[in-house]
Tab-separated table of C-alpha atoms in Angstrom:
chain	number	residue	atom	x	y	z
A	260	UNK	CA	-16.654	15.681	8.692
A	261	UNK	CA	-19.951	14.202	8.128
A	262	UNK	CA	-20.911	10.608	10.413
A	263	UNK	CA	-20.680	7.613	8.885
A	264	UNK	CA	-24.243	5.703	9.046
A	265	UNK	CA	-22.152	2.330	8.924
A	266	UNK	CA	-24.205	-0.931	7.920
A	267	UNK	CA	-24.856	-3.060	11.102
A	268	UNK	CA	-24.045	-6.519	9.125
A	269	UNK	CA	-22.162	-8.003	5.991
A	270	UNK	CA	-25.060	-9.061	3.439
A	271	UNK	CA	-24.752	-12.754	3.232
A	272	UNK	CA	-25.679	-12.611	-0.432
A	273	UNK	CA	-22.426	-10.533	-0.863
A	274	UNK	CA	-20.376	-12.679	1.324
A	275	UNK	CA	-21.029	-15.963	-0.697
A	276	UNK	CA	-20.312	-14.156	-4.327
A	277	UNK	CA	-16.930	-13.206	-2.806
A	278	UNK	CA	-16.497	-16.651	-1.619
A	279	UNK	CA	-17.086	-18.211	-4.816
A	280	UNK	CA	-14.713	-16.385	-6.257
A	281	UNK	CA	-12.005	-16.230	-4.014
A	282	UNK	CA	-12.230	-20.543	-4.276
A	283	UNK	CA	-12.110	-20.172	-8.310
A	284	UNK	CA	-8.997	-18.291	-8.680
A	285	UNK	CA	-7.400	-20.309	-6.153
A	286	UNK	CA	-8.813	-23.410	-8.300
A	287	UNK	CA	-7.339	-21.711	-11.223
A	288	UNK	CA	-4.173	-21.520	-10.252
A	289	UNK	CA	-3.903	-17.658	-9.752
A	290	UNK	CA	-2.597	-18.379	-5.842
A	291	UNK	CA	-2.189	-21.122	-3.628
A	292	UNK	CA	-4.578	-19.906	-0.988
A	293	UNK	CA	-5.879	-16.780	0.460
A	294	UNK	CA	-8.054	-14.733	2.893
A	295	UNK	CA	-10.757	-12.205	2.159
A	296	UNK	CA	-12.631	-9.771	5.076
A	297	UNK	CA	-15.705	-8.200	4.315
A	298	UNK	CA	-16.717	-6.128	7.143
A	299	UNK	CA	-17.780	-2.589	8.209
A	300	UNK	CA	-17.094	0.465	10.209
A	301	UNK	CA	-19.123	-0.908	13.581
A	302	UNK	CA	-16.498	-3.992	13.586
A	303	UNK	CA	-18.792	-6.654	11.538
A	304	UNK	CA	-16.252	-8.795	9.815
A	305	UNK	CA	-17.119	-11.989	7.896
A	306	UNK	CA	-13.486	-13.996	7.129
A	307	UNK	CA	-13.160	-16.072	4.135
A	308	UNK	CA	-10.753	-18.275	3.095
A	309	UNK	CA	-9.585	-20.579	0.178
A	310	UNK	CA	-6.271	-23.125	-0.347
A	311	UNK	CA	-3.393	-23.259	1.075
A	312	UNK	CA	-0.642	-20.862	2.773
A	313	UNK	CA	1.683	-21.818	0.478
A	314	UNK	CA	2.607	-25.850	-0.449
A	315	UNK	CA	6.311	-24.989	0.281
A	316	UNK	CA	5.540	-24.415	3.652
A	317	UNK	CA	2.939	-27.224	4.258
A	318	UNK	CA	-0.974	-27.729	3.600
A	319	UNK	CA	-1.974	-25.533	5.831
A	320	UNK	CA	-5.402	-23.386	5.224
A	321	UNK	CA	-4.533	-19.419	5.534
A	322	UNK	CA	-6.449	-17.292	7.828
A	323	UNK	CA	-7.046	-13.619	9.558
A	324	UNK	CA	-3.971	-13.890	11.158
A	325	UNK	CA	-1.691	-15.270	8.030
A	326	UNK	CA	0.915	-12.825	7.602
A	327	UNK	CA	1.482	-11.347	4.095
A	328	UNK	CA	3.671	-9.295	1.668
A	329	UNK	CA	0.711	-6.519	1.062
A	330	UNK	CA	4.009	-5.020	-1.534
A	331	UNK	CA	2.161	-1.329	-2.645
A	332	UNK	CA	-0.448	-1.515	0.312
A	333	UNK	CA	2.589	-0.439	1.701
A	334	UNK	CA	1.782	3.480	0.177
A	335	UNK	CA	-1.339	4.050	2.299
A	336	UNK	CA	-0.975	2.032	5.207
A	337	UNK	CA	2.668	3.690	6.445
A	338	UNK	CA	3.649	6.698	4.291
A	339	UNK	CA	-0.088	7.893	3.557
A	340	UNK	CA	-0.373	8.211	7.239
A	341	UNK	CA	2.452	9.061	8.323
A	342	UNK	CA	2.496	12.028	6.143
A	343	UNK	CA	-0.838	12.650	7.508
A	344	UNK	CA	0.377	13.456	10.780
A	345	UNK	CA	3.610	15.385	9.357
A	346	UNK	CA	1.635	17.878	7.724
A	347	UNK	CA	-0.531	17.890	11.168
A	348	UNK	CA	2.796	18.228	13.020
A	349	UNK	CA	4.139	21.200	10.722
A	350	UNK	CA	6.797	18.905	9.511
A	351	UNK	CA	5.823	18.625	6.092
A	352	UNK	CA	3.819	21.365	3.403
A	353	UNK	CA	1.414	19.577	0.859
A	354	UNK	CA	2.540	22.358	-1.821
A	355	UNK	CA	6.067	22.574	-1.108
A	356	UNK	CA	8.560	21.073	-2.595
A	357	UNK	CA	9.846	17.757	-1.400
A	358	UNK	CA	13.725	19.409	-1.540
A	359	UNK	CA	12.665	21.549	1.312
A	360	UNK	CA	12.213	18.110	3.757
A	361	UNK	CA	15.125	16.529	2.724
A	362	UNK	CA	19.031	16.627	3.494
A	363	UNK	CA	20.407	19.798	1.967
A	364	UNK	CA	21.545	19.187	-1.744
A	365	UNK	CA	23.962	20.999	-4.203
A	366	UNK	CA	23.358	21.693	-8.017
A	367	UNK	CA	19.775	21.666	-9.811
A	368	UNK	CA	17.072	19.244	-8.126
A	369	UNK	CA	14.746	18.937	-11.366
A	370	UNK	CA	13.063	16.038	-9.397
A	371	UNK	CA	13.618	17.600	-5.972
A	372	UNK	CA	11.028	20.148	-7.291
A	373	UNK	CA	7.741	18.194	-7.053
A	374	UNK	CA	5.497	18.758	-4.091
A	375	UNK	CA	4.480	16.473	-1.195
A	376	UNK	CA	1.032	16.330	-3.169
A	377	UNK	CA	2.069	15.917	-6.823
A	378	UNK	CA	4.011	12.735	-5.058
A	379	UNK	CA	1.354	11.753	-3.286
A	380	UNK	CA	-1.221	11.696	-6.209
A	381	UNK	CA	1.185	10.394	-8.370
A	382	UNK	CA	1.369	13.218	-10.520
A	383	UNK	CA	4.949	14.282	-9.998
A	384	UNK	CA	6.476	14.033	-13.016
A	385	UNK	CA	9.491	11.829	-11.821
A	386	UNK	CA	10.592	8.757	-13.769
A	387	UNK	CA	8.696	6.041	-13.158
A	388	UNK	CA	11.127	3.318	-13.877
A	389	UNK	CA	12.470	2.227	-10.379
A	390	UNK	CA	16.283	0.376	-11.039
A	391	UNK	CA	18.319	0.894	-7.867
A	392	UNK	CA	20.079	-1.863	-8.776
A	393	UNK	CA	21.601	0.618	-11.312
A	394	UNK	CA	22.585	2.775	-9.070
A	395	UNK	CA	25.994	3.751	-7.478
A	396	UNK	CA	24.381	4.642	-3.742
A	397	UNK	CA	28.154	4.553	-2.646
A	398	UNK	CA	28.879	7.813	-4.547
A	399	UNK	CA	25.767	9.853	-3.376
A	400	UNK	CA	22.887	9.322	-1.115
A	401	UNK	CA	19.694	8.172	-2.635
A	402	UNK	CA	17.664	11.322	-2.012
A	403	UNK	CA	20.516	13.382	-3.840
A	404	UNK	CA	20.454	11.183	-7.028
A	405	UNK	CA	16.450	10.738	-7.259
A	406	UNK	CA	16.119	14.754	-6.735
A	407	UNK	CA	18.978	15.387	-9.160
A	408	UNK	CA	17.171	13.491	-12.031
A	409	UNK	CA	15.050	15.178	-14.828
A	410	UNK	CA	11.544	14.156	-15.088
A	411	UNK	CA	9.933	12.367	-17.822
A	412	UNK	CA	6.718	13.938	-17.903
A	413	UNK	CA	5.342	17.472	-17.005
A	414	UNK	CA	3.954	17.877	-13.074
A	415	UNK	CA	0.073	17.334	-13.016
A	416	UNK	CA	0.596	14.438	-15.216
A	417	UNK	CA	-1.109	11.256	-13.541
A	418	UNK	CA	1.375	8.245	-13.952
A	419	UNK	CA	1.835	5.557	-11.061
A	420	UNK	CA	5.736	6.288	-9.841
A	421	UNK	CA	6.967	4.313	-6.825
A	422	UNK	CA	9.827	6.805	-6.551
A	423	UNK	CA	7.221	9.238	-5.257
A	424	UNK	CA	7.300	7.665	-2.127
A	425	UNK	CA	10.737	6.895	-1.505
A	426	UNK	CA	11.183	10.211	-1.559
A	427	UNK	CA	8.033	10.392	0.728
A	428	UNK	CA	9.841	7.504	3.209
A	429	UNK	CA	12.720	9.282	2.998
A	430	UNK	CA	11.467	12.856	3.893
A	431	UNK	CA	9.690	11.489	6.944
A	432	UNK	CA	12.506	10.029	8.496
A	433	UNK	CA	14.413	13.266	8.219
A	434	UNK	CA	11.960	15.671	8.799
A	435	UNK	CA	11.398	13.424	12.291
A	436	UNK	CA	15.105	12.685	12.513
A	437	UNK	CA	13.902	8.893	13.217
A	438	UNK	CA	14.077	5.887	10.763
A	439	UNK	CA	10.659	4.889	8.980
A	440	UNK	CA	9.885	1.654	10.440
A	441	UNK	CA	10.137	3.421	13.534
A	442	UNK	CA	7.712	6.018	12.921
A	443	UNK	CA	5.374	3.394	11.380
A	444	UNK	CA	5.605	0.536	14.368
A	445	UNK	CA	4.385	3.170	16.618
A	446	UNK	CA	1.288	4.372	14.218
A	447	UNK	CA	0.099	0.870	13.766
A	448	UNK	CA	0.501	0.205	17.826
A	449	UNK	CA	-1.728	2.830	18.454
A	450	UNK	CA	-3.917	1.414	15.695
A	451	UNK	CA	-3.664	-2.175	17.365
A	452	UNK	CA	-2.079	-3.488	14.203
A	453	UNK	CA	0.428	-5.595	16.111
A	454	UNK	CA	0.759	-8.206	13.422
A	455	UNK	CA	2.059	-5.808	10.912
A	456	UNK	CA	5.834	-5.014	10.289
A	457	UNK	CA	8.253	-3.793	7.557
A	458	UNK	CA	10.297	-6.934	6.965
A	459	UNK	CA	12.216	-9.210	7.165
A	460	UNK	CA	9.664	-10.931	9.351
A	461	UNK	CA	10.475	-14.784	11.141
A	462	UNK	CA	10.280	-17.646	8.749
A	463	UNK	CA	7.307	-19.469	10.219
A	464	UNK	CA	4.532	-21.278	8.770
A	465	UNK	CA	2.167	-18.537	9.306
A	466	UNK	CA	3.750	-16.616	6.935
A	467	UNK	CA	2.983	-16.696	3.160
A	468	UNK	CA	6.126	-17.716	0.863
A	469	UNK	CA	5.907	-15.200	-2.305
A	470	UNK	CA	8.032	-15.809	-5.665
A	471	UNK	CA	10.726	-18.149	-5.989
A	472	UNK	CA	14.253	-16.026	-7.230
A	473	UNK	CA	16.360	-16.974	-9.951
A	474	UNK	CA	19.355	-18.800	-8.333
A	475	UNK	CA	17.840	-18.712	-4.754
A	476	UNK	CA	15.608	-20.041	-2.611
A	477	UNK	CA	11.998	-18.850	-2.498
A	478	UNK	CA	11.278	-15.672	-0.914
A	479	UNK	CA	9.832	-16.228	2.448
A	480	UNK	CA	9.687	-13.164	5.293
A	481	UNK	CA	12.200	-11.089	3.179
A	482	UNK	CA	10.695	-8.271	0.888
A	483	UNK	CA	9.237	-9.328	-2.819
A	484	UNK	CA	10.402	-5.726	-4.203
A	485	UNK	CA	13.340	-5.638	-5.169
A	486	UNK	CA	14.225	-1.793	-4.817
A	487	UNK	CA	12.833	-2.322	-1.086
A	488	UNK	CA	14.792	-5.026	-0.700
A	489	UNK	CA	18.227	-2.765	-1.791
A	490	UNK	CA	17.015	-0.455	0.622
A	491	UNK	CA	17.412	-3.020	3.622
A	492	UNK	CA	13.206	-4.033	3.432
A	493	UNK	CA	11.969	0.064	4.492
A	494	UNK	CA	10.834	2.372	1.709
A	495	UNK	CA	8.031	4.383	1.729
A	496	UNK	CA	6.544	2.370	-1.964
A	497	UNK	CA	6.823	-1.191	-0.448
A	498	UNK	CA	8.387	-3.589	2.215
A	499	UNK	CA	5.356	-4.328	4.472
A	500	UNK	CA	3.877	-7.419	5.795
A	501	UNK	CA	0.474	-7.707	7.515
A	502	UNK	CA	-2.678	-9.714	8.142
A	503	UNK	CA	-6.290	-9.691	6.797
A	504	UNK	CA	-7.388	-8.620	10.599
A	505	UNK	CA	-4.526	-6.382	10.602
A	506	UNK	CA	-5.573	-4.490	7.836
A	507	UNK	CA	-9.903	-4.848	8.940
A	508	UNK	CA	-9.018	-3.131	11.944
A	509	UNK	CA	-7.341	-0.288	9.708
A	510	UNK	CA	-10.262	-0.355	7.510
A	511	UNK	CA	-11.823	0.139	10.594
A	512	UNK	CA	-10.143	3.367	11.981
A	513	UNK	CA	-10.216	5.327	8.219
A	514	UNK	CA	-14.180	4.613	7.790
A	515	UNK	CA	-15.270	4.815	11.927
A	516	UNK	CA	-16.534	8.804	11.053
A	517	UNK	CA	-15.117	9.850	14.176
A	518	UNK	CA	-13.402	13.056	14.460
A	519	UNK	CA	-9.761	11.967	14.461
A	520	UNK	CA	-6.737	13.069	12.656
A	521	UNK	CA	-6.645	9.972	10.677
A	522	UNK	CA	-10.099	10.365	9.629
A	523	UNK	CA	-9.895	13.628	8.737
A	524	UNK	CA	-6.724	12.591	6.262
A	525	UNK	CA	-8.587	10.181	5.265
A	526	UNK	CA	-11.481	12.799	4.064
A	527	UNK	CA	-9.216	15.058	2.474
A	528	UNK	CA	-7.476	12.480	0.357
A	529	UNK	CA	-10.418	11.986	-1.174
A	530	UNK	CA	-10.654	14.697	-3.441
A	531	UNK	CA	-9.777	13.738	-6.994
A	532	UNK	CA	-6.325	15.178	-7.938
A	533	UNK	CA	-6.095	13.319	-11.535
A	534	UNK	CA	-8.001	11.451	-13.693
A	535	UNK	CA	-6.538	8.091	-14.399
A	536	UNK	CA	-9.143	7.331	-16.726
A	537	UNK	CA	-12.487	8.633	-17.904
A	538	UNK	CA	-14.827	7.457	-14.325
A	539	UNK	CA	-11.673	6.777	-11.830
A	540	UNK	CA	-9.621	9.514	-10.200
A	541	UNK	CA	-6.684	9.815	-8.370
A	542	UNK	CA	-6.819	10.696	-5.031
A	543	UNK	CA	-3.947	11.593	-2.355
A	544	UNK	CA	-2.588	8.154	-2.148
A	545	UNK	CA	-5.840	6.794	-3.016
A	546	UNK	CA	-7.652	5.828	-6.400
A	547	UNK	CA	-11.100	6.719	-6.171
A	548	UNK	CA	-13.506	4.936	-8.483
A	549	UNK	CA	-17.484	4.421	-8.844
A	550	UNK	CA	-18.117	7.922	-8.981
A	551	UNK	CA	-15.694	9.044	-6.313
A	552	UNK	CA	-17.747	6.217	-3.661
A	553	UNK	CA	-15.080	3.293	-3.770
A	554	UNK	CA	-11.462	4.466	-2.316
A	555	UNK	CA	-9.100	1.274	-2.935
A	556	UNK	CA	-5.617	0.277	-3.481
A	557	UNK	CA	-3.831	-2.563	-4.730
A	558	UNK	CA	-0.358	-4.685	-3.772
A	559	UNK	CA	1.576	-6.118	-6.601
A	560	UNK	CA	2.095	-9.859	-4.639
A	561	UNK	CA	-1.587	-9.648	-4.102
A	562	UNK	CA	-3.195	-7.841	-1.892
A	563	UNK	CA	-5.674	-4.927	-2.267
A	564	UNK	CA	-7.836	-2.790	0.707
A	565	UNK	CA	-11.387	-1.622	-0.919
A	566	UNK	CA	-13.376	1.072	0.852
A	567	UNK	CA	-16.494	2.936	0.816
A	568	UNK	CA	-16.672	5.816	3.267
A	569	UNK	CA	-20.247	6.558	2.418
A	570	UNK	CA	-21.829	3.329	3.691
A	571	UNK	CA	-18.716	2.692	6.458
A	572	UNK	CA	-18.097	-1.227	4.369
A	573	UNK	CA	-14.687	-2.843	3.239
A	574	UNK	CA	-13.049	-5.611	1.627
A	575	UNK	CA	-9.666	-6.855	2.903
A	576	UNK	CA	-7.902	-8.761	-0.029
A	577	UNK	CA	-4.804	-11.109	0.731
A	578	UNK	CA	-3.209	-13.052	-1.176
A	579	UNK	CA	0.828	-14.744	-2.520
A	580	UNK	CA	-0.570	-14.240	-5.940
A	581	UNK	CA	3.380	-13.923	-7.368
A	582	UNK	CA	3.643	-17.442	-5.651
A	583	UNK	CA	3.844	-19.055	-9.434
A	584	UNK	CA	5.064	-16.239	-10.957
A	585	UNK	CA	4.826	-12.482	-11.289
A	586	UNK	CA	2.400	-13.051	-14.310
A	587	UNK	CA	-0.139	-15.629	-12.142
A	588	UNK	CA	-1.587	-12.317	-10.498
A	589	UNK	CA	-3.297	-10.823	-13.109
A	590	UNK	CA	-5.660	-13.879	-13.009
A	591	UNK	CA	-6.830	-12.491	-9.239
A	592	UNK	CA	-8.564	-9.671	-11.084
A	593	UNK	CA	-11.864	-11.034	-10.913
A	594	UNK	CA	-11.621	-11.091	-6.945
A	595	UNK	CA	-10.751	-7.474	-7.092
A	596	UNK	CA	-13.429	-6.433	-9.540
A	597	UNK	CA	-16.233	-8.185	-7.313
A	598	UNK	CA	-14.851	-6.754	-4.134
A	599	UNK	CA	-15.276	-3.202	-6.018
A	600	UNK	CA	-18.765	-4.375	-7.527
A	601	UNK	CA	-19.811	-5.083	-4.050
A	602	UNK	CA	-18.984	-1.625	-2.765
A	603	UNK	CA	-19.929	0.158	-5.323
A	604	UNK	CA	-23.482	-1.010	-5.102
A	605	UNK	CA	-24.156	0.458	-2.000
């Protein structure tokens, strides 16, 4: 693996676009408040925030440490890895099929045949409606009903499928005979992520209130998915919360250039596995755009981690976007889209 020749500093000029925007779309409406970090691989950060935590909690101003819902950040900062070091360990095969890591199973597995990669890269084939609420789990395990299921499209096709990695969470807890949250506490301890936890998490003020549910209170420390949340707050697709420096220091560790295991995932995931459309690519775990030189990811409630291994910079992107409504956090986009302009120009 090739050094990283990191930038030394965050361009200001970059810094106060992001800024700008980040205070628009909270002036818009799109969120009540939230926290950007722009920083590099040497550990130059520059933290930005804008509005509030949330105004059910109180006026408060949100910061590095404001704990979040990062909802689908939750692929590639606990399963990604974690099946990183599986496949290190032996434990797991990229081309075999996920059956092989799971309990044993009786009767055809049309969905128990796709591979730890196809379900990685999102190109399984597996249905990508996710209803557990459907779902009789008193009759059958989960594992055994997902596997059991026909697919809806052929393998190698690229369509985003959170049931991918359920079945990922799910294979790494048996394959290490230890619950997920488990296994990912102790990857983000070593990572010094101490501020980052599958949920619930304490109801405190420095943590950011998402939607409000029909017929309850607002959601606040408890899982915003709602298949996560049937699963007890672990799955493998969602059920994280962490903090802008949480994730920086991540950012961090994948773009550093130094020859560690994580790193080395980190290179290999890389290579495009699907086109999503014509100029972006699919990745393992990762969607790789700008020509393969921007590696991001984005959180339903929010949140989004934007990386470009070439130059060693990042943008950290937090927000409680579903705060107003699942539909409000479409109007972050523009956040997004300048954090990946910004990268993507070198």
């Amino acid at each position: 693996m090739d050094a990283v020749n990191p930038t030394d500093a965050v361009d200001p000029a970059d810094r106060a676009v992001l800024n700008g925007v980040l205070h628009e779309i909270v002036e818009d409406g799109a969120t009540p408040g939230g926290v950007v970090v722009c920083g590099t691989a040497a550990g130059d950060r520059a933290v930005l925030s804008a509005g509030v935590v949330s105004p059910f909690t109180g006026p408060a101003a949100p910061d590095e440490h404001t704990v979040y819902d990062i909802a689908s950040l939750t692929k590639v900062t606990a399963t990604w890895p974690l099946v990183g070091r599986a496949l290190d360990a032996g434990l797991l095969d990229l081309d075999a099929p996920v059956r092989e890591f799971l309990p044993p199973m009786e009767g055809a597995m049309p969905s128990g045949e796709a591979t730890v990669r196809q379900l990685l890269s999102h190109t399984s084939g597996l249905r990508a409606a996710t209803r557990f609420d459907l779902y009789d789990l008193t009759e059958r395990p989960l594992h055994e009903l997902i596997c059991h299921e026909l697919m809806e499209n052929l393998p190698g096709t690229h369509r985003y499928i959170n049931r991918g990695y359920i079945l990922l969470g799910l294979a790494l807890a048996h394959v290490h005979g230890r619950p997920l949250d488990e296994l990912a506490r102790e990857l983000w301890a070593e990572l010094g992520m101490d501020d980052t936890a599958y949920g619930p998490v304490r109801q405190e003020s420095r943590v950011a209130p998402t939607e409000r549910q029909e017929g309850h209170d607002r959601l606040w420390g408890a899982v915003h998915d709602e298949n996560a949340a049937i699963m007890g707050g672990t799955a493998g697709h969602a059920g994280v919360f962490a903090t802008a420096a949480d994730l920086a220091t991540y950012a961090e560790h994948l773009l550093a250039g130094r020859e560690t295991p994580l790193g080395q995932w980190f290179r290999m995931s890389l290579v495009p596995q699907a086109e999503i459309e014509p100029g972006v690519q699919r990745g393992l775990g990762w969607v790789l755009g700008a020509g393969g030189s921007v590696a991001y990811h984005y959180g339903f409630t929010g949140t989004s981690l934007h990386l470009a291994p070439a130059t060693g910079r990042y943008v950290v992107v937090v927000t409680n976007a579903v705060h107003n409504g699942a539909a409000a956090r479409i109007r972050i986009t523009p956040l997004r889209e300048q954090a990946h302009k910004m990268l993507a120009a070198g």
